[in-house]
XYZ file of C-alpha atoms in Angstrom:
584
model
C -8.430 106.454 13.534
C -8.535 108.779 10.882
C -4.884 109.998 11.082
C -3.695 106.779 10.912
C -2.381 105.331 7.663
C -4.467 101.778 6.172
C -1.564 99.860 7.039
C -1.422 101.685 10.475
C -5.079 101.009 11.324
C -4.779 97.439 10.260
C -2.035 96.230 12.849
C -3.834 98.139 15.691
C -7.133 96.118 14.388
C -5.112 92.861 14.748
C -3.501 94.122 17.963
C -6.501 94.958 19.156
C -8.188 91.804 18.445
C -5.345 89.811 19.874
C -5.512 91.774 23.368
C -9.343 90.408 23.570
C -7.488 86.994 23.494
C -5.069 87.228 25.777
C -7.557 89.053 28.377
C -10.065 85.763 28.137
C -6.750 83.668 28.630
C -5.618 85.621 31.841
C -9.375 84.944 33.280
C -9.306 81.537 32.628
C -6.071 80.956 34.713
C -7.404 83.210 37.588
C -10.578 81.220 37.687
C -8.912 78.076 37.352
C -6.843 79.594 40.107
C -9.909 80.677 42.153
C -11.397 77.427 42.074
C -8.563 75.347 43.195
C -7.420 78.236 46.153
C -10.435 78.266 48.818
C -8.971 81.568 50.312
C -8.592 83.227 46.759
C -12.565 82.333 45.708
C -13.531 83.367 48.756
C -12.432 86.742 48.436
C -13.803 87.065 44.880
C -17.285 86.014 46.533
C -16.873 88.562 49.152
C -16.043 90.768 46.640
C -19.316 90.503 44.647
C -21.306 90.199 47.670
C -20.407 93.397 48.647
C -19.747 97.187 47.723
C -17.076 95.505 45.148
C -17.434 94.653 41.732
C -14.799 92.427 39.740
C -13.762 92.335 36.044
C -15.653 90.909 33.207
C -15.346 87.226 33.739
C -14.084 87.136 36.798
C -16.395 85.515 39.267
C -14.314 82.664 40.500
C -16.120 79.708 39.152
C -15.724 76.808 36.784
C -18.771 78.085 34.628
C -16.578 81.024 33.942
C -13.152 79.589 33.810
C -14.974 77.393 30.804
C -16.775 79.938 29.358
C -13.509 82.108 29.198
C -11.189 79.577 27.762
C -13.769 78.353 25.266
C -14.099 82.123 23.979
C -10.581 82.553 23.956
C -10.400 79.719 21.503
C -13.201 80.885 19.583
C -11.840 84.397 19.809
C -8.285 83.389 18.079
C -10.377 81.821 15.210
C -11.977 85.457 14.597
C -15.395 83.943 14.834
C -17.894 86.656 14.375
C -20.482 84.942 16.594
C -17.828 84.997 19.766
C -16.792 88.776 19.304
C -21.389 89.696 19.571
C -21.220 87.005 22.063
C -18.450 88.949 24.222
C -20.102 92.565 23.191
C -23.143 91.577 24.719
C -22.229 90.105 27.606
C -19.224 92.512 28.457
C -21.056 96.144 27.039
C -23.805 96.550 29.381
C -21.558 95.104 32.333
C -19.074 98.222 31.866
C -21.943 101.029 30.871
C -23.185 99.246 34.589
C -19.823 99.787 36.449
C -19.674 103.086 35.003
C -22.860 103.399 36.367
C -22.189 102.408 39.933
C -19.058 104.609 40.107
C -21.429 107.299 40.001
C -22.978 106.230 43.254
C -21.056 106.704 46.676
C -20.767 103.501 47.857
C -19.189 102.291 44.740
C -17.173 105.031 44.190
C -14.563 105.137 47.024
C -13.203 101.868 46.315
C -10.060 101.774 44.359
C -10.743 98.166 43.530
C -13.666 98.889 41.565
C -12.431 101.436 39.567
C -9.840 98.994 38.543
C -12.474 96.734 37.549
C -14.145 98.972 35.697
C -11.029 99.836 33.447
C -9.909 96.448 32.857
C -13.960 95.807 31.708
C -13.711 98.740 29.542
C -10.653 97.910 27.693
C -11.908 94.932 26.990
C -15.031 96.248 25.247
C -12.860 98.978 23.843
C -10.449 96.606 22.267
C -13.793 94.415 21.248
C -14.798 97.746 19.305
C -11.594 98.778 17.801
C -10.850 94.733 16.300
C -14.191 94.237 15.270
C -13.418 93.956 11.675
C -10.691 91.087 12.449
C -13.838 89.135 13.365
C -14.956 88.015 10.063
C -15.535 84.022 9.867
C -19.024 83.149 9.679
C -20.934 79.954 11.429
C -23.353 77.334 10.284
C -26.631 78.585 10.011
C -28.124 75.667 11.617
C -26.025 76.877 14.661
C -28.877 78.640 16.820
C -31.341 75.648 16.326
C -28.656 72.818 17.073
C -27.786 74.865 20.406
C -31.195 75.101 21.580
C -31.496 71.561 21.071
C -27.985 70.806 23.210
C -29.117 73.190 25.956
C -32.416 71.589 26.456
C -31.077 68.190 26.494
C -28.005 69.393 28.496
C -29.914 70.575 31.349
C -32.315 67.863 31.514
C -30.026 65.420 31.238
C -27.737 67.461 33.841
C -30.454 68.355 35.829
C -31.846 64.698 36.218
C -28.742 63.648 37.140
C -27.955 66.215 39.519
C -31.453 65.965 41.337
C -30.439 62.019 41.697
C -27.168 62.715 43.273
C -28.429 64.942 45.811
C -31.647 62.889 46.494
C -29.227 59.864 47.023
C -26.798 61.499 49.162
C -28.743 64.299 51.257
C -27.856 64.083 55.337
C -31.430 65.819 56.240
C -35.022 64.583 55.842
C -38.059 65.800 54.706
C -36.633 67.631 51.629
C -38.974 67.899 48.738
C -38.444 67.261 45.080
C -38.458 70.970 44.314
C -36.334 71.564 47.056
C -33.753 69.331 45.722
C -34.158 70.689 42.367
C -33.319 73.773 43.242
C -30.578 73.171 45.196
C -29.212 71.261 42.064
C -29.883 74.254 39.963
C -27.954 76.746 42.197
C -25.340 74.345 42.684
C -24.496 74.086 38.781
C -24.676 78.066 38.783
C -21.577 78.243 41.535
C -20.255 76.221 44.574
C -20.482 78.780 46.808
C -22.656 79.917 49.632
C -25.397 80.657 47.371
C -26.856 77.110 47.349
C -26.750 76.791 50.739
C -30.076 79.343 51.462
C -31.672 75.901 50.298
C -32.174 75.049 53.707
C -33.945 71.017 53.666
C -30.640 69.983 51.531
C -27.277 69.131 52.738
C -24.824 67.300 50.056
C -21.770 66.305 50.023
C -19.042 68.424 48.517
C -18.197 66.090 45.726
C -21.489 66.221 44.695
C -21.537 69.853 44.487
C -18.438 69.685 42.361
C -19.955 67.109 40.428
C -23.143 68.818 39.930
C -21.684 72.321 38.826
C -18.943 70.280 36.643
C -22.003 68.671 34.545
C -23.478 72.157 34.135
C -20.120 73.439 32.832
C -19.638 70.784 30.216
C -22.864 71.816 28.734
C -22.913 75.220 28.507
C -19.851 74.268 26.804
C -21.394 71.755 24.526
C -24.292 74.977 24.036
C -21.345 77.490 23.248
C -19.706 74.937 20.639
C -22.965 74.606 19.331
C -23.473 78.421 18.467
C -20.187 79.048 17.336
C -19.251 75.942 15.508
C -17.683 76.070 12.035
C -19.616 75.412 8.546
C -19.252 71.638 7.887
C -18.352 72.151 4.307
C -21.044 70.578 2.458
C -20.036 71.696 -1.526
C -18.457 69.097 -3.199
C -16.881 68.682 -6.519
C -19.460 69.687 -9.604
C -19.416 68.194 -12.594
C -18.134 71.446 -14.458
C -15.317 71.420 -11.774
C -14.891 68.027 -12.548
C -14.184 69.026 -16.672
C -11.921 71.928 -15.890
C -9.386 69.731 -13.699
C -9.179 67.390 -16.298
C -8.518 70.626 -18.439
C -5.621 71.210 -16.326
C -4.107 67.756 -15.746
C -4.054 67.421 -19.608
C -1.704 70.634 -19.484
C -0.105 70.416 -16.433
C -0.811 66.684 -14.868
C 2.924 65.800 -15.646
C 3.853 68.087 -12.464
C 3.066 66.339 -9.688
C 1.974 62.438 -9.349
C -0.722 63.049 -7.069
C -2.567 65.427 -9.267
C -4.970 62.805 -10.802
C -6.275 62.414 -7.502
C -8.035 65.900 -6.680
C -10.510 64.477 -8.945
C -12.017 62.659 -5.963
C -15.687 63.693 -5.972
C -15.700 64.266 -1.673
C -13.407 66.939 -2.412
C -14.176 70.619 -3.150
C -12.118 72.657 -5.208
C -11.143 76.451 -5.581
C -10.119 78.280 -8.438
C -7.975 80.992 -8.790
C -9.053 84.242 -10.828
C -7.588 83.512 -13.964
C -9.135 79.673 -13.665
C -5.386 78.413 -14.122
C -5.069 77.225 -11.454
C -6.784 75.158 -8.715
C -6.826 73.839 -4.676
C -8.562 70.781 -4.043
C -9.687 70.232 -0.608
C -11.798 69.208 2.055
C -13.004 70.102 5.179
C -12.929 67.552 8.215
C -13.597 68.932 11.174
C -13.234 72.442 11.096
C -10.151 71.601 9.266
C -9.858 72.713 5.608
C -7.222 69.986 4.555
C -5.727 69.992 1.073
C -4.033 67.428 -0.528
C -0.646 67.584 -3.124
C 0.322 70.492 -5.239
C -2.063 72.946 -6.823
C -3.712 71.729 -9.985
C -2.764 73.821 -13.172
C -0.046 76.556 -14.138
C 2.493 77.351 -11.560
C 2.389 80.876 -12.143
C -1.160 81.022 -11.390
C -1.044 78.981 -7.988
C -0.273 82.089 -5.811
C -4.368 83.084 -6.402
C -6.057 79.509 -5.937
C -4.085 79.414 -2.688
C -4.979 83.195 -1.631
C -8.513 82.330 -2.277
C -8.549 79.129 -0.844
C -6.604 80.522 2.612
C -9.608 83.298 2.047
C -12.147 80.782 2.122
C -10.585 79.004 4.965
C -10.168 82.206 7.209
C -14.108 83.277 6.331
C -15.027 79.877 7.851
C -12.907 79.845 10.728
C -11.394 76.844 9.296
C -7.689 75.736 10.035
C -5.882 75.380 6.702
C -3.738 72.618 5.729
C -1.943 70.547 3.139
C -0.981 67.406 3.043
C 1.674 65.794 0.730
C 2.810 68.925 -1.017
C 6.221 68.532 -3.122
C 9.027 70.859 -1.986
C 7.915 73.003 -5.229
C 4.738 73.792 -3.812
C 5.907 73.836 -0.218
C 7.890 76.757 -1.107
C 5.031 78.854 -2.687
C 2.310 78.019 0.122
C 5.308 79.203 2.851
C 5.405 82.705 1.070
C 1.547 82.991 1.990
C 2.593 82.319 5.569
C 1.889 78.479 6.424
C 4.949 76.478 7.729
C 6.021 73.370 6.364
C 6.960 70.539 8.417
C 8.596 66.986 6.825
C 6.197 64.081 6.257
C 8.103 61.595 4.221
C 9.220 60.953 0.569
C 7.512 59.380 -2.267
C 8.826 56.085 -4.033
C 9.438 57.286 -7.856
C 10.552 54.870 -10.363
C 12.383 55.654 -13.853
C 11.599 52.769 -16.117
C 14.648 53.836 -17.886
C 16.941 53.193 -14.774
C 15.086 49.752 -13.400
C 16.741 46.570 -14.012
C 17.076 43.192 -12.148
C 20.330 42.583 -12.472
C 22.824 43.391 -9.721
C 23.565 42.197 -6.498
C 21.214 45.030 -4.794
C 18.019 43.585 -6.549
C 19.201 39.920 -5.331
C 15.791 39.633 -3.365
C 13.230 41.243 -5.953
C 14.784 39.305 -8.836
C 14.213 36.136 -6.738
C 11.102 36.973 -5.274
C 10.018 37.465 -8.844
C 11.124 34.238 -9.926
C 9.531 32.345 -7.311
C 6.204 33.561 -8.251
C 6.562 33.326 -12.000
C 7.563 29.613 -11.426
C 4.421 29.097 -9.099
C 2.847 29.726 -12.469
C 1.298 33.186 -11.717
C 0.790 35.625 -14.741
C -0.079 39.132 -14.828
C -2.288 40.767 -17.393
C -1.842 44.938 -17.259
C -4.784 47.273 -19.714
C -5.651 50.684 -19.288
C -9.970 50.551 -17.601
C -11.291 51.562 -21.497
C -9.740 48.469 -22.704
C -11.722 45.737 -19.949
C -15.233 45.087 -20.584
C -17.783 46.436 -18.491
C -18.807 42.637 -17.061
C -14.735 42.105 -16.123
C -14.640 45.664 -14.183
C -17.444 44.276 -12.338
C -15.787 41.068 -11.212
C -13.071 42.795 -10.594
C -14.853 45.424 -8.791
C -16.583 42.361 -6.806
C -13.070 41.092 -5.918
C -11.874 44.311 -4.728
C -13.740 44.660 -2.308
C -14.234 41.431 -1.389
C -10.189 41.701 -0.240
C -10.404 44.932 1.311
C -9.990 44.522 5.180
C -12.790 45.777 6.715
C -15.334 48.623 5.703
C -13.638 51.632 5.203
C -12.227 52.426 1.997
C -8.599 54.083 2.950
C -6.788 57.107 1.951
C -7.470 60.961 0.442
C -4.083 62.250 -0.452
C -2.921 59.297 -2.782
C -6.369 57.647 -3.320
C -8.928 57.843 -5.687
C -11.606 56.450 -3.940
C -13.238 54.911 -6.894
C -13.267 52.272 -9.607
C -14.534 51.305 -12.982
C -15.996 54.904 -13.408
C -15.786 55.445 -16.946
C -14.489 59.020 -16.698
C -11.141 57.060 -15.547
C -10.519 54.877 -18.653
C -6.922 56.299 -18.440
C -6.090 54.338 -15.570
C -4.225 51.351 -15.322
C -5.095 47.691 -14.038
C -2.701 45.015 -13.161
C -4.528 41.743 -12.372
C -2.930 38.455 -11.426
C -3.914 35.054 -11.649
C -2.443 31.680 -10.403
C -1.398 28.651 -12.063
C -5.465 27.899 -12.251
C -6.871 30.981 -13.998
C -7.964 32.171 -10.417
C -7.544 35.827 -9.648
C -5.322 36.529 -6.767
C -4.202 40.231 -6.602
C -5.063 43.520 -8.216
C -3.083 47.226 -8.165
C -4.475 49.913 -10.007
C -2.674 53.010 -10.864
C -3.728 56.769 -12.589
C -2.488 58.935 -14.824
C 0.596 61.148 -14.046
C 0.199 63.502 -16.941
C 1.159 61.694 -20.409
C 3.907 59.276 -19.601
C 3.637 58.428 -15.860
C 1.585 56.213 -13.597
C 1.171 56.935 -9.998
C -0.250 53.577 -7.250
C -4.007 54.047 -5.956
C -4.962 50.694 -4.982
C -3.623 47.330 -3.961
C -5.564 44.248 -2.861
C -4.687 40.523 -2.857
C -6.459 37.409 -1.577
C -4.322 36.345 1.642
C -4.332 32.959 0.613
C -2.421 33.758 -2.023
C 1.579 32.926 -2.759
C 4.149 35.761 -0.421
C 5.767 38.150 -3.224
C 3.280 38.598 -5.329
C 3.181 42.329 -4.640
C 6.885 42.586 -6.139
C 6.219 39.958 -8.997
C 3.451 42.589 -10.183
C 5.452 45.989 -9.865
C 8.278 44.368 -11.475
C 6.118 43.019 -14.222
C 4.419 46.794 -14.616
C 7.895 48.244 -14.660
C 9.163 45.568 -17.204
C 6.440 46.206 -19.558
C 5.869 49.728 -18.814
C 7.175 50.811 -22.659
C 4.472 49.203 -24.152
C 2.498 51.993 -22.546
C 4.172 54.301 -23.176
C 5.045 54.971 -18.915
C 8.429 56.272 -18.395
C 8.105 56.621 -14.650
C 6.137 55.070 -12.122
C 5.040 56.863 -8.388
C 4.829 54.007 -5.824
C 3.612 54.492 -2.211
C 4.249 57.268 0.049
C 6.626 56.070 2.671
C 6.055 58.409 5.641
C 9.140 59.185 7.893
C 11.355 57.603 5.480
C 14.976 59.843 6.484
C 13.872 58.789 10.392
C 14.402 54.949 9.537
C 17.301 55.712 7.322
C 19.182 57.910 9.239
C 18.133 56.226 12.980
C 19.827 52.531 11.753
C 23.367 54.353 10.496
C 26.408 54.007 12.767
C 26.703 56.858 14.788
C 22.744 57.844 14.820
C 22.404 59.937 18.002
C 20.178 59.113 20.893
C 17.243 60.865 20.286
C 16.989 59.799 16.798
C 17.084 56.149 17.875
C 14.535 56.718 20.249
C 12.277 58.566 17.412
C 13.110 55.254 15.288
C 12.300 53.408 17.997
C 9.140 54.392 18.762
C 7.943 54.548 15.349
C 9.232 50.860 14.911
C 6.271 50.373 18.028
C 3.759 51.958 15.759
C 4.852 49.953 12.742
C 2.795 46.808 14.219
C -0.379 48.451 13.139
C 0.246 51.114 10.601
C 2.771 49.590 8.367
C 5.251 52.878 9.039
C 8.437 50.965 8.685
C 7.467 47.837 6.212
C 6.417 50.487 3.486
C 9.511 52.346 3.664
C 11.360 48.649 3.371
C 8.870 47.441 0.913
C 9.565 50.071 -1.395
C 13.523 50.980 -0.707
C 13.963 47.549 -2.595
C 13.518 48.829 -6.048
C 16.023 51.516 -5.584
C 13.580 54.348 -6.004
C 13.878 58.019 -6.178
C 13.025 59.488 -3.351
C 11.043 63.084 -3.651
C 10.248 64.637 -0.205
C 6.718 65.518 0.673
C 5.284 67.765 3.380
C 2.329 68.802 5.745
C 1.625 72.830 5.803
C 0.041 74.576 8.872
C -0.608 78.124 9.996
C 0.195 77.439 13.392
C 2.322 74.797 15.441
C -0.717 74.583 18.049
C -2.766 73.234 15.131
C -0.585 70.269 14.367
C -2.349 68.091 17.175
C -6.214 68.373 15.780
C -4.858 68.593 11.570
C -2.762 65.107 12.600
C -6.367 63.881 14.038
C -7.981 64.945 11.009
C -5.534 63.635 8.648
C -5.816 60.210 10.157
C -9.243 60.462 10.193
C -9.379 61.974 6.195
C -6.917 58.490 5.415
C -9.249 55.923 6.723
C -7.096 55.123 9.836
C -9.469 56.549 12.562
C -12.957 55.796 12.258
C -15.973 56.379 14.872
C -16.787 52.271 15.094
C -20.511 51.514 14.277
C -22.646 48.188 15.917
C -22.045 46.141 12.223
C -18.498 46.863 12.184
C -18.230 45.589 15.605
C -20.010 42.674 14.768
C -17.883 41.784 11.636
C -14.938 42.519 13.730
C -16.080 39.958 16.559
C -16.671 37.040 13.694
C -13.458 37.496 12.408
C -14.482 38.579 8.855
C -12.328 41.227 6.605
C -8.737 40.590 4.415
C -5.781 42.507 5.338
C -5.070 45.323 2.622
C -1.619 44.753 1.673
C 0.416 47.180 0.631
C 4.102 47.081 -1.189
């Protein structure tokens, strides 16, 4: 391509690449096809069989319908590993074809020739995008799919030599015969299996039998060509330059305290200005708030983070960024899509009296005359033994195992690095504590919610008797605003309960209502719409819209909601132990 200009050459790279996508699509579907249609596989079989020859990947099997939609996917996330995978596979089949066409019996058939030009574009658009291919794999890939294959196939194979030993209309077949047949039978469906002549099966156990194999040559493929796990974490020289930065530029966004959670990584930009704190849950690199530091150094943390994320074959995305930051990671080409707004209080502004804070000024009385108090220090002002207890506490009242949240979390307490932070503990009437929230910095004069635990046996409202108390004594701190929780889909409830909502926005409302019995959608949105908050929007960012389904996934699973279950977990669960974690 020397005549070309760069930018030239680069969009018939990416073209180029993209074509090898496309082509491993279109084979899926007329496998997929084949497999279903009885005439259409047939055909291909005869095909093959005889003085034909058929396009890479085209063989009419579920092996190969797999195999091509797996690389397809692989192929769109530029993995390196897929495009040698494809070269190898797909080079010496064309130099082959061309080969054959040299021969006489090949070479009268228009069919073939076909083939052979498909095959060849293929490899030629392989050779021409091979630079697009870039991200890189695990290095423990080759030993982890050796290990998959070998349990795969016994575990297939075992399986697959029952099935036919259980179900086989002739007698006297032997063990190896029945092996075989099993082993043919997960290479294709067709005729070939049947030159195993003491073995007759049923068809579903054919299908079966080749369906097993399929899945692990899949689970073998995902092994070679999975994506690094992520393993680098945040140093403790990272760990000193964010706090750098949130010294000088913490007052920007509330959830910028919270990148300082040590199971993220972070990513600086070239100037060290600026920073991206993330972490990467499966395959996703998922990123949390606005960038850390100077604005006008964001643009290169997020270049080099979407650098990093593109190297790894990693799907980037952010969750909870502020409309600021929204608008600066859209330039570099992700899309932003609405999550919900954050609860913002100005101390200034908040006052009891009216008739709009009727139930918070009465809720707040109740409790005060039940003779609970609330006692509010920043962490270097309690002694190490009452962290403890209140440590103790904490998680004594946390429901269940699993410590929630990533975005607007800091996933620790009582570390000494945080003596900033802020701890509201209440006790009842008795001296007995009952309830704690803990909030971090937001730069100099601002306090943004981490945690909040309570005993359940404790008195209803005593969530809103402590905010009210933090927000009535704030001054004395020196806190001028105050970020409560995140209340996802916030404009949804809003909107979806005024007169003259349309119908599909009261259905939206509706079903997130449904989902409300177990993830508290709608009662944090009520919960904290009662101190009359300001309400700043925040967003998720994705490359792609296809995405959205697995980042969603991961973001639950980032937040603490989905969890693989474990045997003591189960246990606990059955025996009824765990508190509820309450939230405003």
């Amino acid at each position: 391509m020397p005549l070309l200009t760069a930018s030239a050459r680069s969009r018939l790279r990416a073209r180029a690449a993209a074509a090898t996508v496309w082509y491993l699509r279109l084979l899926a579907l007329l496998n997929i096809a084949a497999v279903m249609s009885l005439p259409f596989r047939e055909e291909v079989h005869e095909h093959n069989a005889g003085q034909f020859f058929t396009p890479y990947l085209a063989t009419a099997g579920l092996v190969s319908a797999a195999l091509a939609l797996f690389l397809a996917l692989v192929m769109r996330r530029r993995k390196r590993a897929a495009w040698v995978f494809n070269m190898l596979l797909a080079g010496p089949l064309f130099a082959l074809y061309a080969l054959a066409l040299t021969q006489g019996p090949y070479r009268g058939h228009l069919f073939n020739w076909i083939s052979a030009l498909l095959t060849g574009l293929f490899v030629a658009a392989l050779t021409i995008g091979r630079r697009e291919f870039n991200a890189v794999g695990d290095s423990s890939n080759p030993k982890l799919a050796l290990a998959v294959g070998a349990g795969g196939v016994l575990v297939s194979g075992t399986l697959g030599t029952l099935l036919v030993d259980a179900t086989n209309k002739l007698p006297d077949a032997s063990l190896t015969d029945k092996i075989a047949y099993t082993l043919l039978r997960g290479i294709s469906v067709s005729p070939l299996a049947d030159r195993v002549a003491a073995v007759h099966a049923p068809r579903w156990v054919d299908i079966t039998i080749n369906v097993l194999v399929a899945a692990t040559f899949l689970l073998v493929l995902y092994a070679c060509f999975r994506s690094p796990r992520g393993q680098k974490l945040l140093s403790e020289e990272d760990e000193e330059r964010l706090r750098a930065l949130l010294d000088r530029h913490g007052g920007r966004d509330s959830l910028g305290y919270f990148a300082l959670r040590r199971d993220k990584a972070v990513i600086w930009s070239p100037s060290g200005k600026a920073a991206v704190a993330y972490r990467v849950v499966g395959a996703v690199s998922l990123a949390s708030g606005d960038p850390i530091g100077d604005p006008e150094a964001w643009p290169g943390a997020i270049d080099a983070w979407l650098a990093e994320a593109r190297r790894h074959a990693w799907m980037p995305a952010v969750m909870g960024a502020s409309e600021e930051a929204g608008i600066i990671y859209a330039r570099h080409g992700l899309d932003a899509l609405e999550l919900g707004d954050e609860a913002i209080v100005e101390v200034a502004d908040f006052t009891l009296e009216g008739r709009a804070m009727r139930a918070v000024r009465q809720a707040h009385n109740r409790v005060r005359r039940a003779g609970y108090s609330v006692r509010i220090r920043r962490h270097a002002d309690i002694p190490d033994n009452e962290m403890a207890a209140l440590i103790d506490r904490a998680d004594r009242w946390r429901d269940g195992a699993t410590e929630r949240g990533f975005s607007m979390a800091l996933g620790r307490l009582g570390d000494p690095a945080d003596g900033r932070c802020v701890m509201l503990e209440c006790r009842d009437a008795d001296g007995e504590p009952r309830a704690l929230l803990n909030f971090v910095p937001w730069g100099r004069h601002g306090l943004s919610l981490d945690l909040m635990r309570r005993d359940r046996a404790c008195e209803n409202g005593l969530m809103e008797f402590m905010v009210v108390e933090l927000l009535l004594h704030a001054e004395e701190f020196d806190v001028r605003r105050v970020s409560l929780n995140f209340a996802m889909f916030r404009a949804v409830f809003e909107r979806g309960s005024r007169l003259g909502a349309g119908p599909a926005l009261r259905a939206w409302c509706s079903v997130l209502t449904f989902f409300s019995r177990w993830w508290q959608i709608e009662s944090l949105y009520r919960a904290n719409a009662k101190y009359r908050p300001i309400w700043e929007p925040r967003f998720l960012l994705f490359e792609r819209s296809g995405d959205l389904p697995r980042i969603g996934l991961v973001g639950a699973r980032a937040e603490g909601f989905l969890t693989q279950p474990s045997l003591p977990s189960l246990l606990r669960r059955k025996r009824g132990g765990g508190t509820a974690t309450y939230n405003l």
